[in-house]
Amino acid sequence: MADSPATGVATFCPLCVSRCGARASVTGDSFVLSRDPSHPTGHALCVKGKSASDIFSHPDRLAHPMKRTNPKGAVSPGWQRIDWDEALDTVADRLGTLAEAHGAESVVFSSVSPSTSAIVDSVDWIQRLQRAFGSPNLVASMELCGWGRYLASLYTFGAPVPGEYMPHIESAGCILFWGYNPMVSRLSHATATRAALRRGAQLIVIDPREAGFASKADPWLQVRPGTDAALAIAITGVMIERGWFDRPFVRRWTTGPLLVRSDTGRYLRASDLGDTDGSSAFVAWDEVARHPVVVDPVKRGLNVPDHDRLALAGTFEVETNNGHLRCRPVFDLLAEHCRSMPPARAEEITDVAAGEIERAAQVLWEHRPVAFYTWSGLEQHGGTTQIIRAVNVLYALTGSFDAPGGNVLFSPIPSNIVTGAELLEREIWGKALGIQDRPLGPAQFGFVTGEDFYRAALDGLPYRARALVAFGSNLAMAHGDSARGRDALEQLDFHVHLDHFMSPTAEFADIVLPVAGPFECEGLKIGFETSQDAQSHVQLRAPLREPVGESRSDIAIIFDLATRLGLGEHFFGGSVDAGWAYQLAPSGVTLDRLRSEPSGVRLDLETRHRKYAQPGPDGVPQGFGTPSGLVDLYVEAFIDVDEPPLPTFVEPSLSGRSRPELSEEYPLILSCAKSLYFCETQHRQVPSLRRHSPDPRVELHPDVATPRGIVDGQWVEIVTPLARVRARASVDDSLAPGVVFGEHGWFEPCEELDLSGYPPFGAGSANLNLALAQTPSDPISGSSPLRSQMCEIVPLESSTNSFTT
């Protein structure tokens, strides 16, 4: 009998944040994806998308619910197959019992990052489940992948820049990629950048590696890992010194003119002047009238006829309730602060030539509007918050925010939010792990760090974390200090893990639930982010094949478990369709329409620019979502946590300059980068992917390799004060001589290609995070310094790898 003809289906690939539009050619249980140029993100498709059918038809897929029968720490978990009713009833019973005895906060939820997985289908519903259950604790790796894009920028712009304010690449005069390689992270940005370069846009890339578009950039700044704040401050200083900043924007829409007290370092307030009506308002200096003026926090304006009258420089004697007080404008303090980091000094710190720093400033100014993006290249450092603040302040001076060709908030499809923040009582938010130590960090936004989870599980601080509900998160491999992560998982009273494949983290679970692949179930995507066309697109991804075994979608499991926990009223009586219909209701788009139009529906939406200047319902300009209603160049709240209010460079805590006593034994800088071929710790067992990258690699310069007797392709060990892990040397003369780059996520074997796996812990491991410390972490965000640590590289005696799992 002849094979059935292939069926073409419109879809999108959900395996990473790019969400590339695709066409699927379906034959039986297999399918092949190809790009779909008619989709707003469909101009390219990466190797992972092309291998999607191979990933989800792999024989190692989890197919049935299982329970542990042996104690944790035993050689084998003794997995025993069970049915779904037993599995979910057990989970509901154990979670309910622990919550009753120890409080719902003792149950921690975790999720794999939606940037590097298909969890985007259900991540909002995971948060709803966590909050409806009563736990403030979600470990979503926000401190490693998201803080810099989404949360740190709230302290400057009051909005996620560039997380939600996306680069309008199509109209940008200059594109700035800082610690971001769209070639491996977001192909829709890569294709837009190619088009922009063809029309003549300038490109600046700041990255220690010659990755992605670095070879096409002018300039490419090869910064020493972890010193990006010094670089940003130096560029800002050049721009201020030469007058290369948008003066009207700075005066009207930033805190640049606001006066700061010399005695406390805090803003001068109207109450200091005896103004009781606007006691919390800010104060600026009118250069024409030569007296202070009050900033109205309601009108978000100034009591002057012309903002050009506001001083940006100088020291002023102001008559206050307590006598004369010397005050200076924020912008003057910023300028002085930047003068302490001239290009010559920044060159000594960052290894970027002073001339290149000056050129970068000139390109940014002369080729505005500037569109920028950054990612984990800036987020995985012990000084991440100050790094992001420095970049944000630099960007603010260009005046490109929410302007055509800048970073723009594209008009979203109207929809109902389902993350359930309203379901968690106010006092429970205050119990989030880490919020007492880092009150301005991720915990206040609903995200707890891996470090704080480990401490709660191991040390009972501030209370004992007793259970984990894990949606695909491979904590033991994804976070630094993997051995500590292993120990934390072993200490839990109960752990349920949902995933496509078994992982080192799942091996510690009490119950493992099999999750259907994203092409085996429906998935709703409201808006595709990268352009107005993309953000106007809503699509319900249709299943391309039947689920493997008894696997179920994450969202179906969430709704079923919620019902068994007695939370059905918050989950539409257990109906996923009703939940989706509620999300879609404001858009006017129905599920029936989306199912009849699998290519998706495009709404007629237009981008509104410079929304901060547009009047709200009360006729007052909307301003910014900061305490001042302006772009906060100076963050007063940081003073309360003993952090500098101006962006400040701090030498990486695990560098040779900070730890000279270790520099002889560990003379190299160890960083890491994302692989093109795998979604973080996933998919190395898939032959069509593994053949592109058969072994873990460490990139090093010939000047590092040759004195150590290392040749390209040789097995070596990466040695840090924490552990030794193995990799195959990749000699690359484009790297700075003292910097090496490893890859995290290696443990799976690929039997079809006879390629080894590696133990996640102990001798013979290739788990880079086993050798990387979680601490000292960022004092505000808790971000781990995974990309700027110390190491040595030593050759192994044998050039072959005999370790398997």
PDB file of N, CA and C in Angstrom, residues 733-780:
ATOM      1  N   ASP A 733      41.578  31.883  17.516  1.00  0.00           N
ATOM      2  CA  ASP A 733      42.450  33.053  17.670  1.00  0.00           C
ATOM      3  C   ASP A 733      41.679  34.369  17.709  1.00  0.00           C
ATOM      4  N   SER A 734      40.338  34.332  17.592  1.00  0.00           N
ATOM      5  CA  SER A 734      39.565  35.572  17.715  1.00  0.00           C
ATOM      6  C   SER A 734      39.260  35.915  19.174  1.00  0.00           C
ATOM      7  N   LEU A 735      39.451  34.965  20.078  1.00  0.00           N
ATOM      8  CA  LEU A 735      39.234  35.225  21.496  1.00  0.00           C
ATOM      9  C   LEU A 735      40.368  36.059  22.072  1.00  0.00           C
ATOM     10  N   ALA A 736      40.057  36.785  23.130  1.00  0.00           N
ATOM     11  CA  ALA A 736      41.130  37.413  23.889  1.00  0.00           C
ATOM     12  C   ALA A 736      41.961  36.315  24.539  1.00  0.00           C
ATOM     13  N   PRO A 737      43.266  36.471  24.594  1.00  0.00           N
ATOM     14  CA  PRO A 737      44.126  35.377  25.070  1.00  0.00           C
ATOM     15  C   PRO A 737      43.802  34.866  26.469  1.00  0.00           C
ATOM     16  N   GLY A 738      43.337  35.710  27.366  1.00  0.00           N
ATOM     17  CA  GLY A 738      43.118  35.266  28.734  1.00  0.00           C
ATOM     18  C   GLY A 738      41.722  34.771  29.029  1.00  0.00           C
ATOM     19  N   VAL A 739      40.864  34.674  28.004  1.00  0.00           N
ATOM     20  CA  VAL A 739      39.470  34.322  28.211  1.00  0.00           C
ATOM     21  C   VAL A 739      39.169  32.982  27.557  1.00  0.00           C
ATOM     22  N   VAL A 740      38.452  32.113  28.266  1.00  0.00           N
ATOM     23  CA  VAL A 740      38.016  30.841  27.697  1.00  0.00           C
ATOM     24  C   VAL A 740      36.502  30.740  27.855  1.00  0.00           C
ATOM     25  N   PHE A 741      35.871  30.023  26.926  1.00  0.00           N
ATOM     26  CA  PHE A 741      34.413  29.883  26.931  1.00  0.00           C
ATOM     27  C   PHE A 741      34.028  28.413  26.940  1.00  0.00           C
ATOM     28  N   GLY A 742      33.242  28.024  27.941  1.00  0.00           N
ATOM     29  CA  GLY A 742      32.731  26.676  28.034  1.00  0.00           C
ATOM     30  C   GLY A 742      31.262  26.609  27.645  1.00  0.00           C
ATOM     31  N   GLU A 743      30.706  25.371  27.716  1.00  0.00           N
ATOM     32  CA  GLU A 743      29.294  25.135  27.409  1.00  0.00           C
ATOM     33  C   GLU A 743      28.667  24.361  28.563  1.00  0.00           C
ATOM     34  N   HIS A 744      27.512  24.804  29.016  1.00  0.00           N
ATOM     35  CA  HIS A 744      26.847  24.062  30.088  1.00  0.00           C
ATOM     36  C   HIS A 744      25.820  23.107  29.488  1.00  0.00           C
ATOM     37  N   GLY A 745      25.358  22.173  30.299  1.00  0.00           N
ATOM     38  CA  GLY A 745      24.219  21.340  29.899  1.00  0.00           C
ATOM     39  C   GLY A 745      24.535  19.932  29.455  1.00  0.00           C
ATOM     40  N   TRP A 746      25.772  19.465  29.570  1.00  0.00           N
ATOM     41  CA  TRP A 746      26.151  18.176  29.002  1.00  0.00           C
ATOM     42  C   TRP A 746      26.003  17.045  30.021  1.00  0.00           C
ATOM     43  N   PHE A 747      25.159  16.070  29.666  1.00  0.00           N
ATOM     44  CA  PHE A 747      25.082  14.831  30.426  1.00  0.00           C
ATOM     45  C   PHE A 747      24.570  13.662  29.587  1.00  0.00           C
ATOM     46  N   GLU A 748      23.752  13.930  28.567  1.00  0.00           N
ATOM     47  CA  GLU A 748      23.074  12.860  27.846  1.00  0.00           C
ATOM     48  C   GLU A 748      23.983  12.164  26.832  1.00  0.00           C
ATOM     49  N   PRO A 749      23.898  10.830  26.737  1.00  0.00           N
ATOM     50  CA  PRO A 749      24.568  10.128  25.647  1.00  0.00           C
ATOM     51  C   PRO A 749      23.707  10.152  24.387  1.00  0.00           C
ATOM     52  N   CYS A 750      24.318   9.924  23.250  1.00  0.00           N
ATOM     53  CA  CYS A 750      23.580   9.744  21.999  1.00  0.00           C
ATOM     54  C   CYS A 750      23.972   8.376  21.454  1.00  0.00           C
ATOM     55  N   GLU A 751      23.190   7.389  21.817  1.00  0.00           N
ATOM     56  CA  GLU A 751      23.553   6.008  21.508  1.00  0.00           C
ATOM     57  C   GLU A 751      23.605   5.753  20.013  1.00  0.00           C
ATOM     58  N   GLU A 752      22.713   6.399  19.253  1.00  0.00           N
ATOM     59  CA  GLU A 752      22.691   6.163  17.812  1.00  0.00           C
ATOM     60  C   GLU A 752      23.995   6.571  17.140  1.00  0.00           C
ATOM     61  N   LEU A 753      24.681   7.563  17.686  1.00  0.00           N
ATOM     62  CA  LEU A 753      25.959   8.000  17.132  1.00  0.00           C
ATOM     63  C   LEU A 753      27.148   7.488  17.938  1.00  0.00           C
ATOM     64  N   ASP A 754      26.859   6.621  18.906  1.00  0.00           N
ATOM     65  CA  ASP A 754      27.899   6.063  19.779  1.00  0.00           C
ATOM     66  C   ASP A 754      28.711   7.168  20.447  1.00  0.00           C
ATOM     67  N   LEU A 755      27.992   8.180  20.923  1.00  0.00           N
ATOM     68  CA  LEU A 755      28.622   9.304  21.603  1.00  0.00           C
ATOM     69  C   LEU A 755      28.279   9.262  23.091  1.00  0.00           C
ATOM     70  N   SER A 756      29.259   9.560  23.899  1.00  0.00           N
ATOM     71  CA  SER A 756      29.165   9.363  25.332  1.00  0.00           C
ATOM     72  C   SER A 756      28.217  10.346  26.003  1.00  0.00           C
ATOM     73  N   GLY A 757      27.717   9.891  27.131  1.00  0.00           N
ATOM     74  CA  GLY A 757      27.114  10.778  28.106  1.00  0.00           C
ATOM     75  C   GLY A 757      28.118  10.993  29.222  1.00  0.00           C
ATOM     76  N   TYR A 758      27.751  11.828  30.179  1.00  0.00           N
ATOM     77  CA  TYR A 758      28.684  12.196  31.239  1.00  0.00           C
ATOM     78  C   TYR A 758      27.938  12.232  32.564  1.00  0.00           C
ATOM     79  N   PRO A 759      28.579  11.798  33.639  1.00  0.00           N
ATOM     80  CA  PRO A 759      27.918  11.907  34.937  1.00  0.00           C
ATOM     81  C   PRO A 759      27.684  13.372  35.286  1.00  0.00           C
ATOM     82  N   PRO A 760      26.503  13.716  35.803  1.00  0.00           N
ATOM     83  CA  PRO A 760      26.253  15.125  36.145  1.00  0.00           C
ATOM     84  C   PRO A 760      27.081  15.611  37.322  1.00  0.00           C
ATOM     85  N   PHE A 761      27.570  14.663  38.133  1.00  0.00           N
ATOM     86  CA  PHE A 761      28.360  15.014  39.310  1.00  0.00           C
ATOM     87  C   PHE A 761      29.569  14.083  39.386  1.00  0.00           C
ATOM     88  N   GLY A 762      30.640  14.584  39.965  1.00  0.00           N
ATOM     89  CA  GLY A 762      31.780  13.725  40.250  1.00  0.00           C
ATOM     90  C   GLY A 762      32.762  13.597  39.108  1.00  0.00           C
ATOM     91  N   ALA A 763      33.648  12.616  39.225  1.00  0.00           N
ATOM     92  CA  ALA A 763      34.727  12.413  38.256  1.00  0.00           C
ATOM     93  C   ALA A 763      34.173  12.159  36.866  1.00  0.00           C
ATOM     94  N   GLY A 764      34.822  12.756  35.874  1.00  0.00           N
ATOM     95  CA  GLY A 764      34.422  12.550  34.487  1.00  0.00           C
ATOM     96  C   GLY A 764      33.262  13.397  34.028  1.00  0.00           C
ATOM     97  N   SER A 765      32.771  14.275  34.901  1.00  0.00           N
ATOM     98  CA  SER A 765      31.625  15.100  34.528  1.00  0.00           C
ATOM     99  C   SER A 765      32.019  16.137  33.482  1.00  0.00           C
ATOM    100  N   ALA A 766      31.053  16.473  32.619  1.00  0.00           N
ATOM    101  CA  ALA A 766      31.201  17.584  31.677  1.00  0.00           C
ATOM    102  C   ALA A 766      30.206  18.691  32.001  1.00  0.00           C
ATOM    103  N   ASN A 767      29.647  18.631  33.195  1.00  0.00           N
ATOM    104  CA  ASN A 767      28.660  19.615  33.650  1.00  0.00           C
ATOM    105  C   ASN A 767      29.384  20.879  34.099  1.00  0.00           C
ATOM    106  N   LEU A 768      29.445  21.884  33.226  1.00  0.00           N
ATOM    107  CA  LEU A 768      30.198  23.099  33.520  1.00  0.00           C
ATOM    108  C   LEU A 768      29.738  23.758  34.817  1.00  0.00           C
ATOM    109  N   ASN A 769      28.433  23.713  35.084  1.00  0.00           N
ATOM    110  CA  ASN A 769      27.922  24.374  36.286  1.00  0.00           C
ATOM    111  C   ASN A 769      28.353  23.673  37.567  1.00  0.00           C
ATOM    112  N   LEU A 770      28.891  22.481  37.459  1.00  0.00           N
ATOM    113  CA  LEU A 770      29.484  21.832  38.619  1.00  0.00           C
ATOM    114  C   LEU A 770      30.721  22.604  39.078  1.00  0.00           C
ATOM    115  N   ALA A 771      31.373  23.275  38.135  1.00  0.00           N
ATOM    116  CA  ALA A 771      32.617  23.996  38.420  1.00  0.00           C
ATOM    117  C   ALA A 771      32.410  25.490  38.617  1.00  0.00           C
ATOM    118  N   LEU A 772      31.174  25.969  38.433  1.00  0.00           N
ATOM    119  CA  LEU A 772      30.889  27.400  38.545  1.00  0.00           C
ATOM    120  C   LEU A 772      30.152  27.683  39.846  1.00  0.00           C
ATOM    121  N   ALA A 773      30.612  28.690  40.565  1.00  0.00           N
ATOM    122  CA  ALA A 773      30.009  29.054  41.844  1.00  0.00           C
ATOM    123  C   ALA A 773      28.741  29.880  41.636  1.00  0.00           C
ATOM    124  N   GLN A 774      27.781  29.698  42.525  1.00  0.00           N
ATOM    125  CA  GLN A 774      26.579  30.531  42.530  1.00  0.00           C
ATOM    126  C   GLN A 774      26.836  31.886  43.175  1.00  0.00           C
ATOM    127  N   THR A 775      27.809  31.941  44.036  1.00  0.00           N
ATOM    128  CA  THR A 775      28.074  33.148  44.820  1.00  0.00           C
ATOM    129  C   THR A 775      29.539  33.539  44.698  1.00  0.00           C
ATOM    130  N   PRO A 776      29.898  34.791  45.036  1.00  0.00           N
ATOM    131  CA  PRO A 776      29.042  35.877  45.521  1.00  0.00           C
ATOM    132  C   PRO A 776      28.096  36.384  44.422  1.00  0.00           C
ATOM    133  N   SER A 777      26.840  36.474  44.761  1.00  0.00           N
ATOM    134  CA  SER A 777      25.830  36.855  43.788  1.00  0.00           C
ATOM    135  C   SER A 777      25.559  38.354  43.846  1.00  0.00           C
ATOM    136  N   ASP A 778      24.811  38.823  42.878  1.00  0.00           N
ATOM    137  CA  ASP A 778      24.469  40.241  42.792  1.00  0.00           C
ATOM    138  C   ASP A 778      23.705  40.657  44.049  1.00  0.00           C
ATOM    139  N   PRO A 779      24.100  41.759  44.701  1.00  0.00           N
ATOM    140  CA  PRO A 779      23.471  42.133  45.974  1.00  0.00           C
ATOM    141  C   PRO A 779      22.013  42.529  45.846  1.00  0.00           C
ATOM    142  N   ILE A 780      21.555  42.873  44.656  1.00  0.00           N
ATOM    143  CA  ILE A 780      20.147  43.246  44.477  1.00  0.00           C
ATOM    144  C   ILE A 780      19.351  42.094  43.880  1.00  0.00           C
TER     145      ILE A 780
END
